[in-house]
Phi, psi and omega in degrees: 000158186301329187287350183298330180287347179255010184264131177236118184252007174089007183285339184221175175294162183224139173231113184298336179291345177279349182264134182290147175257354186244161174293149177302148183298331182271002180286126181261116188304316183298315180293321179297317182293325176295318179291325177300318178299319178294320179298320179299316180298318180292322178298318179298317180294320181289323176296323178299318179290320179300316181295320181290321184286322178055041179254322180230155176236167181229132175245117179260118178262120184244114181231154176184169164286162180294146178086010183274348176101029179298314182296320179297320179296314180298315183292319188273319184268310187284351175292345179283346181278143173297126185300336182292337182251003183238135177231128181248129181238135177248121181250116177264191178302136183297144178280167175305322178298316181292325178291340181279357179248180179290168186306318188266357188305314186284355182258348184298323183292346181273352178287125188281169168292156172299136183101357183233169181237132172247134176249121180258103177279101196071154191205197177299338176294323183301318181299316181290324177300322178292324176301318184288310188282314186253003176053050182262011183298333180291349178292338177277137181278078187272153176297152180300327182294336177270315181298326184295341180280345176097169186296312183298320179296321180292319179297317176300321178296319178299316180294324176297317180295319179297314179299318178295321179297315180291325175295319177299317179297314180299316180292341181263005176102024180236136172267134177252113183254109188256112186249128172242118179274114189263099184254143178284160179294322180296316179292323178300314179297316179303318181288328174297315179299318179300319179297324182281328186273332183257122182301324181292346180247001181303329184295339179279345185287136176216118183301334179297330179294324179292316179298323184290349181300333180294342180268003185308310179301324180293320178293320178301315179294321181293320177296316179301318178297317181293323178295315179300323186280335191236352180285131176226169180297320181278334180228070182284171170260146174245118184256100197254132176303133185236008180286333178242108189298325180297324179284321176304311181298321179296311181297318178298322179296323179290325177296313180295321178299319179299319179294312180299317181294325178292322174294321179055058181290153178216156179293134180290147178279147175293149175290163188302320183294315179295322181297325178292336182281340186302306182298328180294309182287329178296317178296317182297312183291324177297318179297318179298319179295317181294327181272008180057030178283344179241124180271129179272000000 
């Protein structure tokens, strides 16, 4: 499948600059969008089976630099999912209460029931990225035995905990789908300008995002470090071109389809006793309808 070229499982070193931010030159937008519509229909049908079977769950981790199109992806692709089986969580900067707990504490409530999908718009990775780029690890009231080991040791420890957490989820019946939307600097600037020029997009503008652009190389390096530390065969990272939103949505749809198909959910069969009741109640309800005992 097309997404295999964007898959990183941790077997080798990684340089994010080697990954494309744009759709392939031979990609035809009209054909891609037609296939995307078909993928959406299949995803909706598979989620229905996943929800009915209640055997496995899916956690989608969505990370990117600002301006990569996370909101557009959520709105355009995940809208095809039945809302009863999809939960979307937005994680902002941790509160003092959240900082008083362990790294993963505030994310536990976002893990779905089996049969459902949770989408984490920013995640536990975001907190560690801030430790690396802005050196905010000291904001946590950590024991001296941990602080004394230094920032790098603590960051390595966080990645170990994250990897163990994701392994625990996989072993417990959850697929962790980790998506990084890879946007170019030129496209990021273009989208910032669009936010400022169009009134309908003004609400997305935040001057802090413009200031944060100076950290772009640091974030790229921090993401590469996090990918190297946490990508595994069972829980890989997908580094997806984000300059063309139609292509981003298509590639994400193929990734999710691959996960759903591997789970291969099916509707559960009725137990023998309930199955025996079907013809009895079917006859009764049909008779009521024929006798006009039930008004439509």
